[in-house]
Amino acid sequence: MTGLPAAQTCLLYFDDERPAAERQAAASGLALRPVQRHRFPDGELKLTLPVDGAGQLPARAVLLRSMRSANPSCA
């Protein structure tokens, strides 16, 4: 990454991938921030990004998400 220091960049992750996110954050010096998920009874999914008090993410965010079993309902 160029232009911004690691402190101004965060690593967004989902709880089911926390161990991998922790390893990546330790190796890269990025701050970890979890993305919250809520599944409604009808199956709809709501994601909540970890914003600060002003409703902002850092200037740059990296999203960690595995493609393994990306859409199990289509298997």
Coordinates of N, CA, C and O in Angstrom, one line a residue:
M1 N 0.8 -1.2 0.0 CA 0.0 0.0 0.0 C 0.9 1.2 0.0 O 1.9 1.3 0.7
T2 N 0.5 2.2 -0.8 CA 1.3 3.4 -0.8 C 0.5 4.6 -0.4 O -0.7 4.6 -0.5
G3 N 1.2 5.6 0.0 CA 0.5 6.9 0.3 C 0.0 7.1 1.7 O 0.1 8.2 2.2
L4 N -0.6 6.1 2.3 CA -1.1 6.2 3.7 C -0.4 5.3 4.6 O -0.1 4.1 4.3
P5 N 0.0 5.7 5.8 CA 0.6 4.8 6.8 C -0.4 3.7 7.2 O -1.6 3.9 7.2
A6 N 0.1 2.6 7.7 CA -0.8 1.5 8.1 C -1.8 2.0 9.2 O -2.9 1.5 9.3
A7 N -1.4 2.9 10.1 CA -2.3 3.4 11.1 C -3.5 4.0 10.6 O -4.6 4.1 11.2
Q8 N -3.5 4.5 9.3 CA -4.7 5.1 8.7 C -5.4 4.1 7.9 O -6.3 4.5 7.1
T9 N -5.1 2.8 8.0 CA -5.7 1.8 7.2 C -6.2 0.7 8.2 O -5.5 0.4 9.2
C10 N -7.4 0.2 8.0 CA -7.9 -0.9 8.9 C -8.2 -2.1 8.1 O -8.4 -2.1 6.9
L11 N -8.2 -3.2 8.8 CA -8.5 -4.5 8.2 C -9.9 -4.9 8.7 O -10.1 -5.1 9.9
L12 N -10.9 -4.9 7.9 CA -12.2 -5.3 8.2 C -12.3 -6.9 8.1 O -11.9 -7.4 7.1
Y13 N -13.0 -7.5 9.0 CA -13.1 -8.9 9.0 C -14.5 -9.3 9.6 O -15.1 -8.6 10.3
F14 N -14.9 -10.6 9.3 CA -16.0 -11.2 9.9 C -15.6 -12.1 11.0 O -14.5 -12.7 10.9
D15 N -16.4 -12.3 12.0 CA -16.1 -13.0 13.2 C -15.6 -14.5 12.9 O -14.7 -15.0 13.6
D16 N -16.2 -15.1 11.9 CA -15.8 -16.5 11.6 C -14.4 -16.6 11.0 O -13.8 -17.7 10.8
E17 N -13.8 -15.4 10.7 CA -12.4 -15.4 10.1 C -11.4 -14.6 11.0 O -10.4 -14.2 10.6
R18 N -11.8 -14.5 12.3 CA -11.0 -13.8 13.2 C -9.5 -14.3 13.3 O -8.6 -13.4 13.2
P19 N -9.3 -15.6 13.4 CA -7.9 -16.0 13.5 C -7.0 -15.6 12.3 O -5.9 -15.1 12.5
A20 N -7.5 -15.7 11.1 CA -6.8 -15.3 9.9 C -6.6 -13.8 9.9 O -5.6 -13.3 9.5
A21 N -7.6 -13.1 10.3 CA -7.5 -11.6 10.4 C -6.5 -11.1 11.4 O -5.7 -10.2 11.1
E22 N -6.4 -11.8 12.5 CA -5.4 -11.5 13.5 C -4.0 -11.7 13.0 O -3.1 -10.9 13.2
R23 N -3.8 -12.8 12.2 CA -2.5 -13.1 11.6 C -2.1 -12.0 10.6 O -1.0 -11.5 10.6
Q24 N -3.1 -11.7 9.8 CA -2.9 -10.7 8.7 C -2.6 -9.3 9.3 O -1.7 -8.6 8.9
A25 N -3.3 -8.9 10.4 CA -3.1 -7.6 11.0 C -1.7 -7.6 11.7 O -1.1 -6.5 11.6
A26 N -1.3 -8.7 12.3 CA 0.0 -8.7 13.0 C 1.1 -8.5 11.9 O 2.1 -7.8 12.2
A27 N 0.9 -9.2 10.8 CA 2.0 -9.2 9.8 C 2.0 -7.8 9.1 O 3.1 -7.4 8.6
S28 N 0.9 -7.1 9.0 CA 0.8 -5.9 8.2 C 0.8 -4.6 9.0 O 0.9 -3.5 8.5
G29 N 0.6 -4.8 10.3 CA 0.5 -3.6 11.2 C -0.8 -2.8 11.1 O -0.9 -1.7 11.5
L30 N -1.9 -3.5 10.5 CA -3.2 -2.8 10.4 C -4.0 -3.0 11.6 O -3.9 -4.0 12.3
A31 N -4.9 -2.0 11.9 CA -5.8 -2.1 13.0 C -7.0 -3.0 12.6 O -7.5 -2.9 11.5
L32 N -7.4 -3.9 13.5 CA -8.5 -4.8 13.2 C -9.8 -4.2 13.5 O -9.9 -3.5 14.6
R33 N -10.8 -4.3 12.7 CA -12.1 -3.8 13.0 C -13.1 -4.9 12.4 O -13.2 -5.2 11.3
P34 N -14.0 -5.4 13.3 CA -15.0 -6.4 12.9 C -16.2 -5.8 12.2 O -16.7 -4.7 12.6
V35 N -16.7 -6.5 11.2 CA -17.9 -6.2 10.6 C -19.0 -7.0 11.3 O -18.9 -8.3 11.3
Q36 N -20.0 -6.4 11.8 CA -21.1 -7.1 12.5 C -22.1 -7.6 11.5 O -22.5 -6.9 10.5
R37 N -22.6 -8.8 11.7 CA -23.7 -9.4 10.8 C -24.9 -9.7 11.7 O -24.8 -10.2 12.8
H38 N -26.0 -9.5 11.1 CA -27.3 -9.9 11.7 C -28.2 -10.5 10.6 O -28.4 -9.9 9.6
R39 N -28.6 -11.7 10.8 CA -29.5 -12.4 9.9 C -30.9 -12.4 10.4 O -31.2 -12.8 11.5
F40 N -31.8 -11.8 9.6 CA -33.2 -11.7 10.0 C -33.9 -13.1 9.7 O -33.4 -13.9 9.0
P41 N -35.0 -13.3 10.4 CA -35.7 -14.6 10.2 C -36.1 -14.9 8.8 O -36.1 -16.1 8.4
D42 N -36.2 -13.9 7.9 CA -36.6 -14.2 6.5 C -35.3 -14.5 5.7 O -35.4 -14.7 4.5
G43 N -34.1 -14.5 6.3 CA -32.9 -14.8 5.6 C -32.1 -13.6 5.2 O -30.9 -13.7 4.8
E44 N -32.7 -12.4 5.2 CA -32.0 -11.2 4.8 C -30.9 -11.0 5.8 O -30.9 -11.2 7.0
L45 N -29.8 -10.4 5.3 CA -28.6 -10.1 6.1 C -28.3 -8.7 6.2 O -28.4 -7.9 5.2
K46 N -28.0 -8.2 7.4 CA -27.7 -6.8 7.6 C -26.2 -6.8 8.1 O -25.8 -7.4 9.0
L47 N -25.4 -6.0 7.4 CA -24.0 -5.8 7.8 C -23.8 -4.4 8.4 O -24.4 -3.4 7.8
T48 N -23.1 -4.3 9.4 CA -22.8 -3.0 10.1 C -21.3 -2.8 10.1 O -20.6 -3.6 10.7
L49 N -20.8 -1.8 9.4 CA -19.4 -1.4 9.4 C -19.0 -0.8 10.7 O -19.8 0.0 11.3
P50 N -17.8 -1.0 11.1 CA -17.3 -0.4 12.4 C -16.8 1.0 12.2 O -15.6 1.3 12.1
V51 N -17.7 1.9 12.1 CA -17.3 3.4 11.9 C -17.0 4.0 13.3 O -17.4 3.5 14.3
D52 N -16.3 5.2 13.2 CA -16.1 5.9 14.4 C -17.3 6.8 14.8 O -18.3 6.7 14.1
G53 N -17.1 7.7 15.8 CA -18.2 8.5 16.3 C -18.8 9.4 15.2 O -19.9 9.9 15.3
A54 N -17.9 9.8 14.2 CA -18.4 10.6 13.1 C -19.0 9.8 11.9 O -19.3 10.4 10.9
G55 N -19.1 8.5 12.1 CA -19.7 7.7 11.1 C -18.7 7.4 9.9 O -19.1 7.0 8.8
Q56 N -17.4 7.4 10.2 CA -16.4 7.3 9.2 C -15.5 6.0 9.4 O -15.2 5.7 10.6
L57 N -15.0 5.4 8.4 CA -14.0 4.5 8.4 C -12.6 5.2 8.2 O -12.7 6.4 7.7
P58 N -11.5 4.6 8.4 CA -10.2 5.3 8.0 C -10.3 5.5 6.5 O -11.1 5.0 5.8
A59 N -9.3 6.3 6.1 CA -9.2 6.7 4.6 C -9.1 5.5 3.8 O -9.6 5.5 2.6
R60 N -8.5 4.4 4.3 CA -8.4 3.2 3.5 C -8.7 2.0 4.4 O -8.3 1.9 5.5
A61 N -9.5 1.1 3.8 CA -9.9 -0.2 4.5 C -9.7 -1.3 3.6 O -9.9 -1.3 2.4
V62 N -9.2 -2.4 4.2 CA -9.0 -3.7 3.5 C -10.0 -4.7 4.0 O -10.1 -4.8 5.3
L63 N -10.7 -5.4 3.2 CA -11.7 -6.4 3.6 C -11.1 -7.7 3.4 O -10.7 -8.1 2.3
L64 N -11.1 -8.5 4.5 CA -10.7 -9.9 4.5 C -11.9 -10.8 4.4 O -12.8 -10.7 5.3
R65 N -12.0 -11.6 3.4 CA -13.2 -12.5 3.3 C -12.7 -13.7 2.4 O -12.4 -13.5 1.2
S66 N -12.8 -14.9 2.9 CA -12.5 -16.1 2.2 C -13.6 -16.4 1.1 O -14.8 -16.1 1.4
M67 N -13.2 -16.9 0.0 CA -14.1 -17.4 -1.0 C -14.5 -18.8 -0.8 O -15.4 -19.4 -1.5
R68 N -14.0 -19.5 0.2 CA -14.3 -20.9 0.5 C -15.8 -20.9 1.0 O -16.2 -20.2 1.8
S69 N -16.6 -21.7 0.3 CA -18.0 -21.8 0.6 C -18.7 -20.5 0.5 O -19.5 -20.1 1.4
A70 N -18.4 -19.7 -0.5 CA -18.9 -18.4 -0.6 C -20.4 -18.3 -0.7 O -21.0 -17.4 -0.2
N71 N -21.0 -19.3 -1.3 CA -22.4 -19.4 -1.5 C -22.9 -20.8 -1.3 O -23.2 -21.5 -2.3
P72 N -23.0 -21.3 -0.1 CA -23.3 -22.7 0.1 C -24.7 -23.1 -0.4 O -24.9 -24.3 -0.7
S73 N -25.6 -22.2 -0.5 CA -26.9 -22.5 -1.0 C -26.9 -22.9 -2.5 O -27.9 -23.5 -3.0
C74 N -25.9 -22.6 -3.2 CA -25.8 -23.0 -4.6 C -25.0 -24.2 -4.9 O -24.7 -24.6 -6.0
A75 N -24.6 -24.9 -3.8 CA -23.7 -26.1 -3.9 C -24.5 -27.3 -4.4 O -25.7 -27.4 -4.4

